[in-house]
mmCIF file of C-alpha atoms in Angstrom:
data_model
loop_
_atom_site.group_PDB
_atom_site.id
_atom_site.type_symbol
_atom_site.label_atom_id
_atom_site.label_comp_id
_atom_site.label_asym_id
_atom_site.label_seq_id
_atom_site.Cartn_x
_atom_site.Cartn_y
_atom_site.Cartn_z
ATOM 1 C CA MET A 71 48.117 43.328 106.673
ATOM 2 C CA SER A 72 46.169 40.624 104.872
ATOM 3 C CA ARG A 73 47.490 38.858 101.737
ATOM 4 C CA GLN A 74 44.762 40.439 99.578
ATOM 5 C CA ILE A 75 45.883 43.926 100.584
ATOM 6 C CA LEU A 76 49.585 43.126 99.993
ATOM 7 C CA ARG A 77 48.781 41.634 96.587
ATOM 8 C CA ALA A 78 46.750 44.750 95.574
ATOM 9 C CA VAL A 79 49.523 47.120 96.690
ATOM 10 C CA SER A 80 52.091 45.021 94.823
ATOM 11 C CA ASN A 81 49.998 45.021 91.597
ATOM 12 C CA GLY A 82 49.497 48.794 91.879
ATOM 13 C CA LEU A 83 53.225 49.391 92.241
ATOM 14 C CA CYS A 84 53.956 47.218 89.178
ATOM 15 C CA ARG A 85 51.474 49.100 87.055
ATOM 16 C CA SER A 86 52.867 52.449 88.237
ATOM 17 C CA LEU A 87 56.437 51.373 87.421
ATOM 18 C CA GLN A 88 55.353 50.079 83.977
ATOM 19 C CA ALA A 89 53.626 53.412 83.190
ATOM 20 C CA ARG A 90 56.725 55.356 84.198
ATOM 21 C CA SER A 91 58.839 53.073 82.025
ATOM 22 C CA TYR A 92 56.615 53.668 78.965
ATOM 23 C CA MET A 93 56.752 57.417 79.458
ATOM 24 C CA ALA A 94 60.527 57.398 79.782
ATOM 25 C CA THR A 95 61.050 55.364 76.610
ATOM 26 C CA GLY A 96 58.714 57.677 74.655
ATOM 27 C CA MET A 97 60.659 60.828 75.400
ATOM 28 C CA ARG A 98 63.183 62.087 72.827
ATOM 29 C CA ALA A 99 65.552 64.009 74.975
ATOM 30 C CA THR A 100 68.890 63.651 76.685
ATOM 31 C CA VAL A 101 69.173 63.358 80.474
ATOM 32 C CA THR A 102 71.560 66.070 81.592
ATOM 33 C CA SER A 103 71.347 65.579 85.350
ATOM 34 C CA VAL A 104 70.739 62.653 87.691
ATOM 35 C CA ALA A 105 68.457 62.464 90.661
ATOM 36 C CA THR A 106 70.007 63.454 93.979
ATOM 37 C CA LYS A 107 68.817 62.905 97.512
ATOM 38 C CA GLN A 108 67.071 65.800 99.191
ATOM 39 C CA SER A 109 68.202 66.721 102.661
ATOM 40 C CA SER A 110 64.793 65.964 104.177
ATOM 41 C CA GLY A 111 64.616 62.388 103.021
ATOM 42 C CA ASN A 112 65.244 59.827 100.330
ATOM 43 C CA ALA A 113 62.910 61.380 97.760
ATOM 44 C CA MET A 114 64.494 61.773 94.300
ATOM 45 C CA ALA A 115 64.798 65.211 92.756
ATOM 46 C CA PRO A 116 62.962 65.718 89.414
ATOM 47 C CA LEU A 117 64.825 64.715 86.245
ATOM 48 C CA VAL A 118 65.946 67.561 83.970
ATOM 49 C CA PHE A 119 65.850 67.105 80.176
ATOM 50 C CA SER A 120 67.326 69.195 77.332
ATOM 51 C CA GLN A 121 66.919 69.149 73.560
ATOM 52 C CA PRO A 122 69.973 68.217 71.424
ATOM 53 C CA PHE A 123 71.898 71.210 70.032
ATOM 54 C CA ALA A 124 71.480 72.042 66.284
ATOM 55 C CA SER A 125 74.597 71.781 64.187
ATOM 56 C CA SER A 126 76.226 75.079 63.196
ATOM 57 C CA THR A 127 78.103 73.504 60.311
ATOM 58 C CA VAL A 128 77.365 75.038 56.859
ATOM 59 C CA PRO A 129 75.775 72.406 54.622
ATOM 60 C CA SER A 130 78.104 71.134 51.885
ATOM 61 C CA SER A 131 75.485 71.851 49.204
ATOM 62 C CA GLU A 132 75.594 75.587 50.022
ATOM 63 C CA LYS A 133 79.380 75.717 49.630
ATOM 64 C CA ALA A 134 79.189 73.705 46.414
ATOM 65 C CA LEU A 135 76.539 76.034 44.996
ATOM 66 C CA ALA A 136 78.624 79.099 45.809
ATOM 67 C CA GLU A 137 81.575 77.593 43.936
ATOM 68 C CA ILE A 138 79.370 76.798 40.927
ATOM 69 C CA LEU A 139 78.076 80.377 40.839
ATOM 70 C CA ALA A 140 81.642 81.714 41.076
ATOM 71 C CA LYS A 141 82.568 79.657 38.015
ATOM 72 C CA GLU A 142 79.517 80.861 36.117
ATOM 73 C CA ILE A 143 80.395 84.487 36.945
ATOM 74 C CA LYS A 144 83.883 84.033 35.493
ATOM 75 C CA GLU A 145 82.433 82.495 32.331
ATOM 76 C CA GLU A 146 80.000 85.392 31.950
ATOM 77 C CA ALA A 147 82.798 87.855 32.395
ATOM 78 C CA LYS A 148 84.756 86.245 29.546
ATOM 79 C CA LEU A 149 81.701 86.443 27.256
ATOM 80 C CA ASP A 150 81.117 90.067 28.261
ATOM 81 C CA GLU A 151 84.631 90.974 27.056
ATOM 82 C CA GLU A 152 83.853 89.608 23.630
ATOM 83 C CA ASP A 153 80.479 91.382 23.275
ATOM 84 C CA GLU A 154 79.937 94.963 22.225
ATOM 85 C CA PRO A 155 79.337 96.971 25.383
ATOM 86 C CA ALA A 156 76.138 98.931 25.798
ATOM 87 C CA GLU A 157 78.144 102.162 26.046
ATOM 88 C CA ASP A 158 79.096 101.763 22.371
ATOM 89 C CA LEU A 159 75.446 101.688 21.283
ATOM 90 C CA VAL A 160 74.283 105.089 20.074
ATOM 91 C CA ILE A 161 70.816 106.183 21.224
ATOM 92 C CA PRO A 162 68.671 107.171 18.217
ATOM 93 C CA GLU A 163 68.686 110.910 17.623
ATOM 94 C CA GLY A 164 66.038 112.811 19.559
ATOM 95 C CA PHE A 165 65.396 110.119 22.152
ATOM 96 C CA GLU A 166 66.359 109.982 25.812
ATOM 97 C CA LEU A 167 66.915 106.656 27.565
ATOM 98 C CA VAL A 168 65.766 105.708 31.058
ATOM 99 C CA SER A 169 67.056 102.373 32.338
ATOM 100 C CA LYS A 170 67.759 101.569 35.980
ATOM 101 C CA GLU A 171 69.775 98.765 37.520
ATOM 102 C CA LEU A 172 67.826 95.884 39.053
ATOM 103 C CA ASN A 173 64.837 96.911 36.967
ATOM 104 C CA ASN A 174 63.712 95.213 33.712
ATOM 105 C CA GLU A 175 61.970 98.278 32.284
ATOM 106 C CA VAL A 176 63.527 100.179 29.405
ATOM 107 C CA VAL A 177 62.019 103.530 28.376
ATOM 108 C CA LEU A 178 62.843 105.826 25.434
ATOM 109 C CA THR A 179 61.150 109.248 25.185
ATOM 110 C CA ARG A 180 61.156 112.252 22.880
ATOM 111 C CA LYS A 181 59.168 115.415 22.247
ATOM 112 C CA MET A 182 57.914 116.259 18.798
ATOM 113 C CA GLY A 183 55.860 119.423 18.544
ATOM 114 C CA SER A 184 52.819 119.016 20.764
ATOM 115 C CA GLU A 185 53.391 115.253 21.011
ATOM 116 C CA THR A 186 55.189 113.209 23.692
ATOM 117 C CA ILE A 187 56.439 109.895 22.318
ATOM 118 C CA LYS A 188 57.183 107.126 24.806
ATOM 119 C CA ILE A 189 58.567 103.687 23.964
ATOM 120 C CA THR A 190 58.431 101.046 26.698
ATOM 121 C CA SER A 191 59.977 97.615 26.653
ATOM 122 C CA SER A 192 61.408 95.057 29.076
ATOM 123 C CA ALA A 193 64.656 93.109 29.452
ATOM 124 C CA HIS A 194 62.687 90.207 31.024
ATOM 125 C CA ALA A 195 63.540 86.982 29.158
ATOM 126 C CA ASP A 196 59.860 86.303 28.339
ATOM 127 C CA ASN A 197 59.660 89.676 26.559
ATOM 128 C CA THR A 198 62.446 88.780 24.097
ATOM 129 C CA ARG A 199 60.881 85.582 22.742
ATOM 130 C CA HIS A 200 57.778 86.797 20.873
ATOM 131 C CA GLU A 201 57.343 84.851 17.688
ATOM 132 C CA MET A 202 57.107 87.009 14.546
ATOM 133 C CA ASP A 203 55.212 86.260 11.424
ATOM 134 C CA PRO A 204 57.344 84.383 8.898
ATOM 135 C CA ILE A 205 58.457 86.248 5.770
ATOM 136 C CA VAL A 206 56.931 84.855 2.585
ATOM 137 C CA ASP A 207 59.179 84.966 -0.505
ATOM 138 C CA THR A 208 57.505 84.691 -3.911
ATOM 139 C CA GLU A 209 59.586 83.478 -6.848
ATOM 140 C CA GLU A 210 58.315 83.336 -10.361
ATOM 141 C CA ASN A 211 59.416 80.211 -12.168
ATOM 142 C CA ASP A 212 57.254 78.067 -14.373
ATOM 143 C CA GLU A 213 54.780 78.224 -11.489
ATOM 144 C CA GLU A 214 54.487 80.731 -8.657
ATOM 145 C CA GLU A 215 55.982 79.196 -5.489
ATOM 146 C CA GLU A 216 55.723 80.471 -1.979
ATOM 147 C CA GLU A 217 58.409 79.560 0.549
ATOM 148 C CA GLU A 218 57.970 80.441 4.173
ATOM 149 C CA GLU A 219 61.079 81.180 6.160
ATOM 150 C CA GLU A 220 61.416 79.888 9.684
ATOM 151 C CA ALA A 221 59.707 82.287 12.113
ATOM 152 C CA SER A 222 62.041 84.569 14.037
ATOM 153 C CA HIS A 223 61.629 85.792 17.594
ATOM 154 C CA GLY A 224 61.695 89.395 18.676
ATOM 155 C CA VAL A 225 61.380 91.905 21.455
ATOM 156 C CA ALA A 226 57.967 93.336 22.282
ATOM 157 C CA PHE A 227 57.615 97.068 22.852
ATOM 158 C CA VAL A 228 54.806 99.609 23.219
ATOM 159 C CA VAL A 229 54.717 103.021 21.587
ATOM 160 C CA GLU A 230 52.504 105.673 23.223
ATOM 161 C CA ILE A 231 51.916 108.991 21.454
ATOM 162 C CA GLU A 232 50.260 111.584 23.660
ATOM 163 C CA LYS A 233 48.960 115.022 22.808
ATOM 164 C CA GLY A 234 48.516 117.943 25.124
ATOM 165 C CA ASP A 235 44.849 117.175 25.864
ATOM 166 C CA ASP A 236 45.724 113.691 27.274
ATOM 167 C CA ARG A 237 44.674 111.902 24.137
ATOM 168 C CA LYS A 238 46.838 108.823 23.543
ATOM 169 C CA LEU A 239 47.436 106.529 20.585
ATOM 170 C CA THR A 240 49.084 103.219 21.541
ATOM 171 C CA PHE A 241 50.890 100.711 19.252
ATOM 172 C CA ASP A 242 51.856 97.195 20.310
ATOM 173 C CA CYS A 243 54.892 96.143 18.315
ATOM 174 C CA VAL A 244 57.502 93.370 17.987
ATOM 175 C CA THR A 245 60.950 93.599 16.424
ATOM 176 C CA ASP A 246 63.953 91.409 15.775
ATOM 177 C CA GLY A 247 66.082 94.378 14.755
ATOM 178 C CA SER A 248 65.618 93.900 11.077
ATOM 179 C CA ARG A 249 61.898 94.681 10.827
ATOM 180 C CA ILE A 250 59.060 95.984 12.940
ATOM 181 C CA GLU A 251 55.776 94.132 13.201
ATOM 182 C CA LEU A 252 52.703 96.013 14.384
ATOM 183 C CA ARG A 253 50.255 93.906 16.396
ATOM 184 C CA SER A 254 47.603 96.407 17.391
ATOM 185 C CA VAL A 255 46.653 100.068 17.392
ATOM 186 C CA ARG A 256 44.615 101.372 20.312
ATOM 187 C CA ILE A 257 43.044 104.711 21.083
ATOM 188 C CA GLY A 258 43.178 105.291 24.806
ATOM 189 C CA GLN A 259 39.922 105.310 26.670
ATOM 190 C CA ALA A 260 39.837 104.263 30.297
ATOM 191 C CA ALA A 261 37.239 101.749 31.407
ATOM 192 C CA THR A 262 34.397 103.243 33.488
ATOM 193 C CA LYS A 263 31.346 101.906 35.295
ATOM 194 C CA ASP A 264 29.185 102.743 32.325
ATOM 195 C CA LEU A 265 31.822 101.551 29.878
ATOM 196 C CA PRO A 266 33.578 98.530 31.501
ATOM 197 C CA ASP A 267 35.024 97.184 28.221
ATOM 198 C CA PRO A 268 35.648 100.021 25.776
ATOM 199 C CA TYR A 269 36.307 99.262 22.097
ATOM 200 C CA GLU A 270 39.884 100.280 21.339
ATOM 201 C CA GLY A 271 40.364 99.088 17.757
ATOM 202 C CA PRO A 272 40.098 96.243 15.244
ATOM 203 C CA GLU A 273 42.379 93.272 14.664
ATOM 204 C CA TYR A 274 45.375 94.946 13.081
ATOM 205 C CA HIS A 275 46.190 92.268 10.501
ATOM 206 C CA GLY A 276 42.585 92.551 9.301
ATOM 207 C CA LEU A 277 43.060 96.160 8.281
ATOM 208 C CA ASP A 278 43.397 97.145 4.632
ATOM 209 C CA ASP A 279 46.991 97.193 3.411
ATOM 210 C CA ASP A 280 46.822 100.931 2.704
ATOM 211 C CA VAL A 281 45.702 101.556 6.296
ATOM 212 C CA GLN A 282 48.557 99.416 7.681
ATOM 213 C CA ASP A 283 51.077 101.227 5.459
ATOM 214 C CA GLY A 284 49.718 104.539 6.714
ATOM 215 C CA PHE A 285 50.251 103.595 10.343
ATOM 216 C CA GLU A 286 53.804 102.358 9.604
ATOM 217 C CA ASP A 287 54.664 105.652 7.886
ATOM 218 C CA TYR A 288 53.151 107.521 10.797
ATOM 219 C CA LEU A 289 55.484 105.748 13.225
ATOM 220 C CA ALA A 290 58.551 106.057 10.995
ATOM 221 C CA GLU A 291 58.035 109.810 10.810
ATOM 222 C CA ARG A 292 58.281 109.882 14.634
ATOM 223 C CA GLY A 293 61.500 107.900 14.773
ATOM 224 C CA ILE A 294 60.123 104.414 15.220
ATOM 225 C CA ASN A 295 62.210 102.901 12.471
ATOM 226 C CA LEU A 296 64.796 100.172 11.849
ATOM 227 C CA GLU A 297 67.563 102.247 13.479
ATOM 228 C CA LEU A 298 65.553 102.374 16.686
ATOM 229 C CA ALA A 299 64.580 98.709 16.377
ATOM 230 C CA ASP A 300 68.231 97.604 16.044
ATOM 231 C CA TYR A 301 69.260 99.734 19.039
ATOM 232 C CA LEU A 302 66.393 98.444 21.187
ATOM 233 C CA VAL A 303 67.131 94.779 20.494
ATOM 234 C CA ASN A 304 70.857 95.147 21.200
ATOM 235 C CA PHE A 305 70.441 97.289 24.301
ATOM 236 C CA ILE A 306 67.882 94.915 25.831
ATOM 237 C CA ALA A 307 70.105 91.881 25.120
ATOM 238 C CA ASP A 308 73.008 93.590 26.814
ATOM 239 C CA LYS A 309 70.829 94.690 29.791
ATOM 240 C CA GLU A 310 69.441 91.198 30.204
ATOM 241 C CA GLU A 311 72.963 89.788 30.414
ATOM 242 C CA GLY A 312 74.055 92.521 32.838
ATOM 243 C CA GLU A 313 71.092 91.909 35.160
ATOM 244 C CA TYR A 314 71.824 88.196 35.044
ATOM 245 C CA ARG A 315 75.427 88.710 36.137
ATOM 246 C CA ALA A 316 74.366 91.022 38.922
ATOM 247 C CA TRP A 317 71.808 88.412 40.089
ATOM 248 C CA LEU A 318 74.575 85.775 40.191
ATOM 249 C CA ALA A 319 76.732 87.980 42.320
ATOM 250 C CA ARG A 320 73.903 88.773 44.779
ATOM 251 C CA VAL A 321 73.086 85.087 45.236
ATOM 252 C CA GLN A 322 76.741 84.172 45.655
ATOM 253 C CA LYS A 323 77.188 86.851 48.305
ATOM 254 C CA PHE A 324 74.154 85.567 50.158
ATOM 255 C CA LEU A 325 75.522 82.025 50.223
ATOM 256 C CA GLU A 326 78.908 83.118 51.450
ATOM 257 C CA GLN A 327 77.591 85.172 54.395
#
């Protein structure tokens, strides 16, 4: 064999070995078996690779979080012992309460003649932080002075009054337990193709004072008064805390599984 042929074969073998070396170093795997000789010759058996096993150890952050939640649950239990339980709250006369666990919705209903009165609210935290209009106190001194109190926050609720022919009058309200603030009065009329944006009523605060007083008396006569407002605020606060504690327990149980 000539020198040129030997040199070409030698260069080819070098390049082949270099290529194999590059491929081997680029693989991220663990060699789990070595090449063995086959019975028919000196050829090497193919190499077998396997991926590293994933760790089955529970991350320390999960254990730490479970311990934090356990501590929070104990603290909440102590606070619950100090608070007035929801069972001690008396539902306003004539109303029936519907409130399910794991559900934010709170519903009070009553029948009054041909009317069905339905009050709907929510224990969701965002529903308990509605800013109410500040109370303005007027004192007569040498000059009339107006002092505005800091605005309070209340629970939003909706009053629906239905009659037998499916007519419905809806009031959007907010209360902090000491007063009820009406935000709007709507007469129900579903949107249609010909009436995509039906007019439901004016800006409530723009109504004449006598008209506003009339609506407030109308609601009071149907049991939407300060007694109901105080009950609603306290019940929702208690329900919100109860749902929070239940949520803590569910998350803790998940982490400990």
